[in-house]
Amino acid sequence: MKRIRKAIFPVAGLGTRFLPATKAMPKEMLPVVDRPVIQHVVDEAREAGIEHFIFVTGRNKSVIEDHFDRQVELEDTLRERGKTLEIDLLERDLPGPGATSFTRQQSPLGLGHAVWCARELVGREPFALLLPDVLVQHNPGCLAQMIEAYGALKPPANVVAVEEVPPERIHMYGVVGVGKTSGKTFAITEMVEKPKREAAPSNLIITGRYLLQPEILDILADQQTGSGGEIQLTDALIRLAKTQPIHGLKFSGRSFDCGSKVGFLAANVAYALARADIAPAFRAEVKHLLDES
Ligand code: UTP
């Protein structure tokens, strides 16, 4: 099985659910505790062994590119002030030289279109796709779990991360049909975008992490539009399933949709409570607020 070396991070969406915070600042740069959401997701990819990080950006997103670069004046000032801990912290978060690529999606025509915009950078090899507004809290990370499961599959294989949601929320997501299980994965028999509760094939939703074969890029090249007039990734996956197997992996961990206000706030609470340096003080503050409310 060909190794997964590259990952796409589509960051060209408008983030309308988070206006006005996202008017001038990309939602991917909103902090969860003290690091931008995108940094958490890039770390998940790095820990899974990804070597090249491809960002599909749009207007107003250049700050993401700056975040993954050195800030020479800042580093000089920190050095003058003897703040070595802070310098190390900045250093640790940087992907290596030449390990990032940035391309533009000039118009937000949909997630499928954003993925297709990275085709030249991906080339003809399997790749990971991580939606940067979804955080999964777990060690090992969601992508590492997927890559491990992928290694046990017969090529060519595609893997989609899935998780259970309560029936009353099923109509908001892409839902999969469950076929035969083999090892940690199962065969996906169908994919339905935002089904009615009674029509949903299961309670398992697609979570925002994918391992895909390059043939998906050929399908996306057709530029077929789907619901909302957007070029949808799920539509392309449905077409890909006719020629290649797509497997589901029920990952371990808890996901947060940081593109929604409640999901973002919950992520901040969960990640703060997992941090030994701030958890005791933060827990006391939260308890105080809950007692008062
Ligand atoms: P979302 O639909 O969650 O993101 O897309 P959005 O459009 O930015 O958010 P809202 O709904 O308006 O609040 C999932 C991911 O796909 C990217 C987004 O940046 C997000 O990470 N995306 C979506 C693109 O890169 N381009 C698109 O045309 C659409």
CSV table of C-alpha atoms and ligand atoms in Angstrom, one decimal:
chain,number,residue,atom,x,y,z
A,1,MET,CA,0.0,0.0,0.0
A,2,LYS,CA,1.4,3.4,-1.0
A,3,ARG,CA,2.3,5.6,2.1
A,4,ILE,CA,0.3,8.7,2.8
A,5,ARG,CA,2.8,11.6,2.8
A,6,LYS,CA,0.6,14.6,1.9
A,7,ALA,CA,-2.4,16.2,3.5
A,8,ILE,CA,-4.8,18.9,2.2
A,9,PHE,CA,-6.3,21.5,4.5
A,10,PRO,CA,-9.1,23.4,2.8
A,11,VAL,CA,-9.3,26.8,4.5
A,12,ALA,CA,-11.1,28.8,1.8
A,13,GLY,CA,-14.6,28.8,3.2
A,14,LEU,CA,-16.4,31.9,4.3
A,15,GLY,CA,-17.1,31.0,7.9
A,16,THR,CA,-20.5,32.6,7.8
A,17,ARG,CA,-21.6,30.8,11.0
A,18,PHE,CA,-19.0,32.7,12.9
A,19,LEU,CA,-19.6,36.3,11.7
A,20,PRO,CA,-18.7,38.9,12.7
A,21,ALA,CA,-15.6,37.2,14.3
A,22,THR,CA,-14.6,35.9,10.8
A,23,LYS,CA,-15.2,39.1,8.9
A,24,ALA,CA,-11.4,40.0,8.9
A,25,MET,CA,-10.0,36.9,10.5
A,26,PRO,CA,-10.2,33.3,9.2
A,27,LYS,CA,-12.1,31.0,11.5
A,28,GLU,CA,-9.2,28.6,11.3
A,29,MET,CA,-7.1,31.2,13.3
A,30,LEU,CA,-9.5,31.4,16.2
A,31,PRO,CA,-7.7,30.1,19.2
A,32,VAL,CA,-8.5,26.9,21.1
A,33,VAL,CA,-6.8,27.7,24.4
A,34,ASP,CA,-3.6,29.4,23.1
A,35,ARG,CA,-3.2,27.9,19.6
A,36,PRO,CA,-5.1,28.5,16.4
A,37,VAL,CA,-7.6,25.7,15.5
A,38,ILE,CA,-5.5,25.1,12.3
A,39,GLN,CA,-2.4,24.5,14.4
A,40,HIS,CA,-4.1,21.7,16.4
A,41,VAL,CA,-5.2,20.1,13.1
A,42,VAL,CA,-1.7,20.4,11.5
A,43,ASP,CA,-0.2,18.8,14.7
A,44,GLU,CA,-2.6,15.9,14.3
A,45,ALA,CA,-1.4,15.4,10.8
A,46,ARG,CA,2.3,15.7,11.8
A,47,GLU,CA,1.9,13.2,14.5
A,48,ALA,CA,0.3,10.8,12.0
A,49,GLY,CA,3.5,11.0,9.8
A,50,ILE,CA,2.4,13.6,7.2
A,51,GLU,CA,5.4,15.3,5.6
A,52,HIS,CA,3.8,17.8,3.3
A,53,PHE,CA,1.0,20.2,4.2
A,54,ILE,CA,-1.1,21.7,1.4
A,55,PHE,CA,-3.4,24.6,2.3
A,56,VAL,CA,-6.2,25.7,-0.1
A,57,THR,CA,-6.7,29.3,0.9
A,58,GLY,CA,-8.9,32.2,-0.2
A,59,ARG,CA,-9.2,35.9,0.2
A,60,ASN,CA,-8.4,37.2,3.7
A,61,LYS,CA,-6.5,34.0,4.6
A,62,SER,CA,-2.9,35.2,4.2
A,63,VAL,CA,-2.6,35.3,8.0
A,64,ILE,CA,-2.6,31.5,7.9
A,65,GLU,CA,0.4,31.5,5.7
A,66,ASP,CA,2.1,33.9,8.1
A,67,HIS,CA,1.3,31.7,11.0
A,68,PHE,CA,3.3,28.9,9.5
A,69,ASP,CA,6.3,31.1,8.8
A,70,ARG,CA,9.0,32.6,11.1
A,71,GLN,CA,8.3,36.0,12.7
A,72,VAL,CA,11.9,37.2,12.7
A,73,GLU,CA,11.4,40.5,14.6
A,74,LEU,CA,9.4,38.8,17.2
A,75,GLU,CA,12.0,36.0,17.6
A,76,ASP,CA,14.8,38.7,17.9
A,77,THR,CA,12.9,40.5,20.6
A,78,LEU,CA,12.2,37.3,22.5
A,79,ARG,CA,15.9,36.4,22.3
A,80,GLU,CA,16.9,39.9,23.6
A,81,ARG,CA,14.6,39.4,26.5
A,82,GLY,CA,15.9,35.9,27.2
A,83,LYS,CA,12.5,34.3,26.6
A,84,THR,CA,13.9,30.9,25.4
A,85,LEU,CA,10.8,29.0,26.4
A,86,GLU,CA,8.6,31.1,24.1
A,87,ILE,CA,11.1,30.8,21.2
A,88,ASP,CA,11.1,27.0,21.6
A,89,LEU,CA,7.3,27.0,21.6
A,90,LEU,CA,7.2,28.9,18.2
A,91,GLU,CA,9.9,26.6,16.8
A,92,ARG,CA,8.0,23.5,17.8
A,93,ASP,CA,4.9,24.5,15.9
A,94,LEU,CA,6.6,25.2,12.5
A,95,PRO,CA,6.5,22.6,9.8
A,96,GLY,CA,10.0,22.2,8.3
A,97,PRO,CA,11.4,24.2,5.4
A,98,GLY,CA,9.6,23.4,2.1
A,99,ALA,CA,7.0,21.3,3.9
A,100,THR,CA,4.1,23.6,3.2
A,101,SER,CA,2.4,24.6,0.0
A,102,PHE,CA,-0.4,27.2,-0.5
A,103,THR,CA,-2.8,27.4,-3.4
A,104,ARG,CA,-5.9,29.5,-3.9
A,105,GLN,CA,-9.5,28.7,-4.4
A,106,GLN,CA,-10.5,32.0,-6.0
A,107,SER,CA,-14.2,31.4,-5.3
A,108,PRO,CA,-15.7,29.3,-2.6
A,109,LEU,CA,-17.5,26.9,-4.9
A,110,GLY,CA,-17.6,24.0,-2.4
A,111,LEU,CA,-15.4,21.6,-0.5
A,112,GLY,CA,-15.1,19.3,-3.5
A,113,HIS,CA,-13.8,22.2,-5.6
A,114,ALA,CA,-11.4,23.2,-2.8
A,115,VAL,CA,-9.9,19.7,-2.8
A,116,TRP,CA,-9.6,19.7,-6.7
A,117,CYS,CA,-7.7,23.0,-6.5
A,118,ALA,CA,-4.9,21.1,-4.8
A,119,ARG,CA,-4.6,18.5,-7.6
A,120,GLU,CA,-1.2,19.6,-9.0
A,121,LEU,CA,0.3,19.7,-5.5
A,122,VAL,CA,-1.1,16.3,-4.6
A,123,GLY,CA,0.0,14.6,-7.9
A,124,ARG,CA,-0.9,10.9,-8.4
A,125,GLU,CA,-0.6,9.6,-4.9
A,126,PRO,CA,-3.1,8.9,-2.1
A,127,PHE,CA,-3.5,11.8,0.3
A,128,ALA,CA,-5.1,12.8,3.6
A,129,LEU,CA,-7.8,15.4,3.8
A,130,LEU,CA,-8.5,17.2,7.1
A,131,LEU,CA,-11.3,19.7,7.6
A,132,PRO,CA,-9.6,22.3,9.7
A,133,ASP,CA,-12.7,23.3,11.6
A,134,VAL,CA,-13.1,19.8,13.1
A,135,LEU,CA,-10.9,19.0,16.1
A,136,VAL,CA,-10.7,15.4,17.5
A,137,GLN,CA,-9.3,15.1,21.0
A,138,HIS,CA,-7.5,11.8,21.4
A,139,ASN,CA,-4.1,10.3,21.6
A,140,PRO,CA,-3.3,8.8,19.2
A,141,GLY,CA,-5.0,11.3,16.9
A,142,CYS,CA,-7.8,10.5,14.5
A,143,LEU,CA,-5.6,10.6,11.4
A,144,ALA,CA,-3.0,8.3,13.0
A,145,GLN,CA,-5.8,5.8,13.8
A,146,MET,CA,-7.0,6.0,10.2
A,147,ILE,CA,-3.5,5.5,8.7
A,148,GLU,CA,-3.0,2.5,10.9
A,149,ALA,CA,-6.3,1.0,9.7
A,150,TYR,CA,-5.5,1.9,6.0
A,151,GLY,CA,-2.2,-0.1,6.3
A,152,ALA,CA,-4.3,-3.3,6.8
A,153,LEU,CA,-6.5,-2.8,3.8
A,154,LYS,CA,-6.2,-4.2,0.3
A,155,PRO,CA,-5.3,-1.4,-2.2
A,156,PRO,CA,-6.7,0.8,-3.6
A,157,ALA,CA,-8.6,1.8,-0.5
A,158,ASN,CA,-10.3,5.0,0.7
A,159,VAL,CA,-11.0,5.6,4.4
A,160,VAL,CA,-13.5,8.0,5.9
A,161,ALA,CA,-13.7,8.7,9.7
A,162,VAL,CA,-17.2,8.3,11.1
A,163,GLU,CA,-18.8,8.8,14.5
A,164,GLU,CA,-22.2,8.3,16.1
A,165,VAL,CA,-24.6,11.1,16.6
A,166,PRO,CA,-28.0,11.2,18.4
A,167,PRO,CA,-30.9,10.6,15.9
A,168,GLU,CA,-32.3,14.2,16.4
A,169,ARG,CA,-29.1,15.6,14.8
A,170,ILE,CA,-28.7,13.2,12.0
A,171,HIS,CA,-30.4,15.5,9.4
A,172,MET,CA,-27.5,17.9,9.6
A,173,TYR,CA,-24.7,15.6,8.3
A,174,GLY,CA,-23.5,13.2,5.7
A,175,VAL,CA,-24.5,9.7,6.8
A,176,VAL,CA,-23.1,6.4,5.8
A,177,GLY,CA,-24.6,2.9,5.3
A,178,VAL,CA,-22.8,0.1,7.1
A,179,GLY,CA,-21.7,-3.1,5.3
A,180,LYS,CA,-19.3,-5.9,6.2
A,181,THR,CA,-16.8,-5.3,9.0
A,182,SER,CA,-13.1,-6.3,8.5
A,183,GLY,CA,-10.7,-5.6,11.3
A,184,LYS,CA,-11.2,-2.0,12.5
A,185,THR,CA,-13.1,-0.8,9.4
A,186,PHE,CA,-16.3,-1.6,7.7
A,187,ALA,CA,-17.4,-1.3,4.1
A,188,ILE,CA,-19.5,1.8,3.4
A,189,THR,CA,-22.5,0.8,1.3
A,190,GLU,CA,-24.0,4.2,0.7
A,191,MET,CA,-23.6,7.9,1.6
A,192,VAL,CA,-26.5,10.3,2.0
A,193,GLU,CA,-26.1,14.0,2.5
A,194,LYS,CA,-28.4,15.4,5.3
A,195,PRO,CA,-31.1,12.7,5.3
A,196,LYS,CA,-34.4,12.9,7.2
A,197,ARG,CA,-34.1,11.0,10.5
A,198,GLU,CA,-36.4,8.1,9.3
A,199,ALA,CA,-34.5,7.8,5.9
A,200,ALA,CA,-30.9,7.7,7.4
A,201,PRO,CA,-29.1,4.5,6.7
A,202,SER,CA,-27.4,4.5,10.2
A,203,ASN,CA,-26.5,7.0,12.9
A,204,LEU,CA,-22.9,7.2,11.7
A,205,ILE,CA,-21.8,10.6,10.2
A,206,ILE,CA,-18.8,11.6,8.2
A,207,THR,CA,-16.5,13.5,10.5
A,208,GLY,CA,-14.0,15.6,8.5
A,209,ARG,CA,-11.0,13.2,8.1
A,210,TYR,CA,-10.4,11.3,4.8
A,211,LEU,CA,-7.7,9.1,3.2
A,212,LEU,CA,-8.3,9.2,-0.5
A,213,GLN,CA,-6.9,7.8,-3.7
A,214,PRO,CA,-6.0,10.3,-6.4
A,215,GLU,CA,-8.9,9.1,-8.7
A,216,ILE,CA,-11.2,11.3,-6.6
A,217,LEU,CA,-9.5,14.3,-8.2
A,218,ASP,CA,-10.4,13.0,-11.7
A,219,ILE,CA,-14.0,12.8,-10.7
A,220,LEU,CA,-13.9,16.3,-9.2
A,221,ALA,CA,-12.5,17.6,-12.5
A,222,ASP,CA,-16.0,17.2,-13.9
A,223,GLN,CA,-17.1,20.2,-11.7
A,224,GLN,CA,-20.6,18.7,-11.2
A,225,THR,CA,-22.5,20.9,-8.8
A,226,GLY,CA,-24.8,19.4,-6.1
A,227,SER,CA,-26.9,20.6,-3.2
A,228,GLY,CA,-26.6,24.4,-2.6
A,229,GLY,CA,-25.1,24.8,-6.1
A,230,GLU,CA,-21.7,23.8,-4.6
A,231,ILE,CA,-19.2,21.2,-5.9
A,232,GLN,CA,-19.7,18.6,-3.1
A,233,LEU,CA,-17.1,16.1,-2.0
A,234,THR,CA,-19.7,13.6,-0.9
A,235,ASP,CA,-21.2,13.5,-4.5
A,236,ALA,CA,-17.7,12.7,-5.8
A,237,LEU,CA,-17.2,10.0,-3.1
A,238,ILE,CA,-20.5,8.4,-4.2
A,239,ARG,CA,-19.1,8.2,-7.8
A,240,LEU,CA,-15.8,6.9,-6.6
A,241,ALA,CA,-17.5,4.1,-4.7
A,242,LYS,CA,-18.5,2.6,-8.0
A,243,THR,CA,-14.9,1.7,-8.8
A,244,GLN,CA,-13.0,1.7,-5.5
A,245,PRO,CA,-14.0,0.5,-2.0
A,246,ILE,CA,-14.6,3.2,0.7
A,247,HIS,CA,-14.2,2.0,4.2
A,248,GLY,CA,-15.5,3.6,7.4
A,249,LEU,CA,-13.5,3.9,10.6
A,250,LYS,CA,-15.2,4.6,13.9
A,251,PHE,CA,-12.4,6.4,15.5
A,252,SER,CA,-11.7,6.8,19.2
A,253,GLY,CA,-12.0,10.3,20.6
A,254,ARG,CA,-14.3,13.2,20.8
A,255,SER,CA,-14.9,15.6,17.9
A,256,PHE,CA,-15.7,19.3,18.1
A,257,ASP,CA,-17.2,21.3,15.2
A,258,CYS,CA,-15.2,24.5,15.7
A,259,GLY,CA,-17.1,26.1,12.8
A,260,SER,CA,-20.1,26.3,15.1
A,261,LYS,CA,-20.2,28.6,18.1
A,262,VAL,CA,-21.2,25.9,20.6
A,263,GLY,CA,-18.7,23.4,19.2
A,264,PHE,CA,-15.9,26.0,19.4
A,265,LEU,CA,-16.7,26.9,23.0
A,266,ALA,CA,-16.9,23.3,24.0
A,267,ALA,CA,-13.5,22.6,22.4
A,268,ASN,CA,-12.0,25.4,24.4
A,269,VAL,CA,-13.4,24.0,27.6
A,270,ALA,CA,-12.3,20.4,26.8
A,271,TYR,CA,-8.8,21.4,25.7
A,272,ALA,CA,-8.3,23.7,28.7
A,273,LEU,CA,-9.3,21.0,31.1
A,274,ALA,CA,-6.8,18.7,29.4
A,275,ARG,CA,-3.9,21.1,30.1
A,276,ALA,CA,-2.1,20.4,33.3
A,277,ASP,CA,-0.8,24.0,33.5
A,278,ILE,CA,-4.2,25.7,33.5
A,279,ALA,CA,-6.7,23.0,34.3
A,280,PRO,CA,-6.9,23.6,38.1
A,281,ALA,CA,-7.5,27.3,37.9
A,282,PHE,CA,-9.8,27.0,34.9
A,283,ARG,CA,-11.9,24.3,36.5
A,284,ALA,CA,-12.4,26.5,39.6
A,285,GLU,CA,-13.5,29.4,37.3
A,286,VAL,CA,-16.0,27.2,35.4
A,287,LYS,CA,-17.4,25.7,38.6
A,288,HIS,CA,-17.9,29.2,40.0
A,289,LEU,CA,-19.7,30.3,36.8
A,290,LEU,CA,-21.9,27.2,36.8
A,291,ASP,CA,-22.8,27.6,40.5
A,292,GLU,CA,-23.8,31.2,39.8
A,293,SER,CA,-25.9,30.5,36.8
B,1,UTP,P1,-17.9,24.6,5.9
B,1,UTP,O1,-19.2,24.6,5.2
B,1,UTP,O2,-17.9,24.0,7.3
B,1,UTP,O3,-17.2,26.0,6.0
B,1,UTP,O4,-16.8,23.8,5.1
B,1,UTP,P2,-17.6,27.4,5.7
B,1,UTP,O5,-18.3,27.5,4.4
B,1,UTP,O6,-16.3,28.2,5.8
B,1,UTP,O7,-18.5,27.7,6.9
B,1,UTP,P3,-19.9,28.4,7.1
B,1,UTP,O8,-20.9,27.2,6.9
B,1,UTP,O9,-20.1,29.5,6.1
B,1,UTP,O10,-19.9,28.9,8.5
B,1,UTP,C1,-16.0,22.8,5.6
B,1,UTP,C2,-14.5,23.1,5.3
B,1,UTP,O11,-14.3,23.3,3.9
B,1,UTP,C3,-13.7,24.5,3.6
B,1,UTP,C4,-14.0,25.4,4.8
B,1,UTP,O12,-12.9,26.3,4.9
B,1,UTP,C5,-14.1,24.4,5.9
B,1,UTP,O13,-12.8,24.2,6.5
B,1,UTP,N1,-14.3,25.0,2.3
B,1,UTP,C6,-15.6,25.0,2.1
B,1,UTP,C7,-13.4,25.5,1.3
B,1,UTP,O14,-12.2,25.5,1.5
B,1,UTP,N2,-14.0,26.0,0.2
B,1,UTP,C8,-15.3,26.0,0.0
B,1,UTP,O15,-15.7,26.5,-1.1
B,1,UTP,C9,-16.1,25.5,1.0
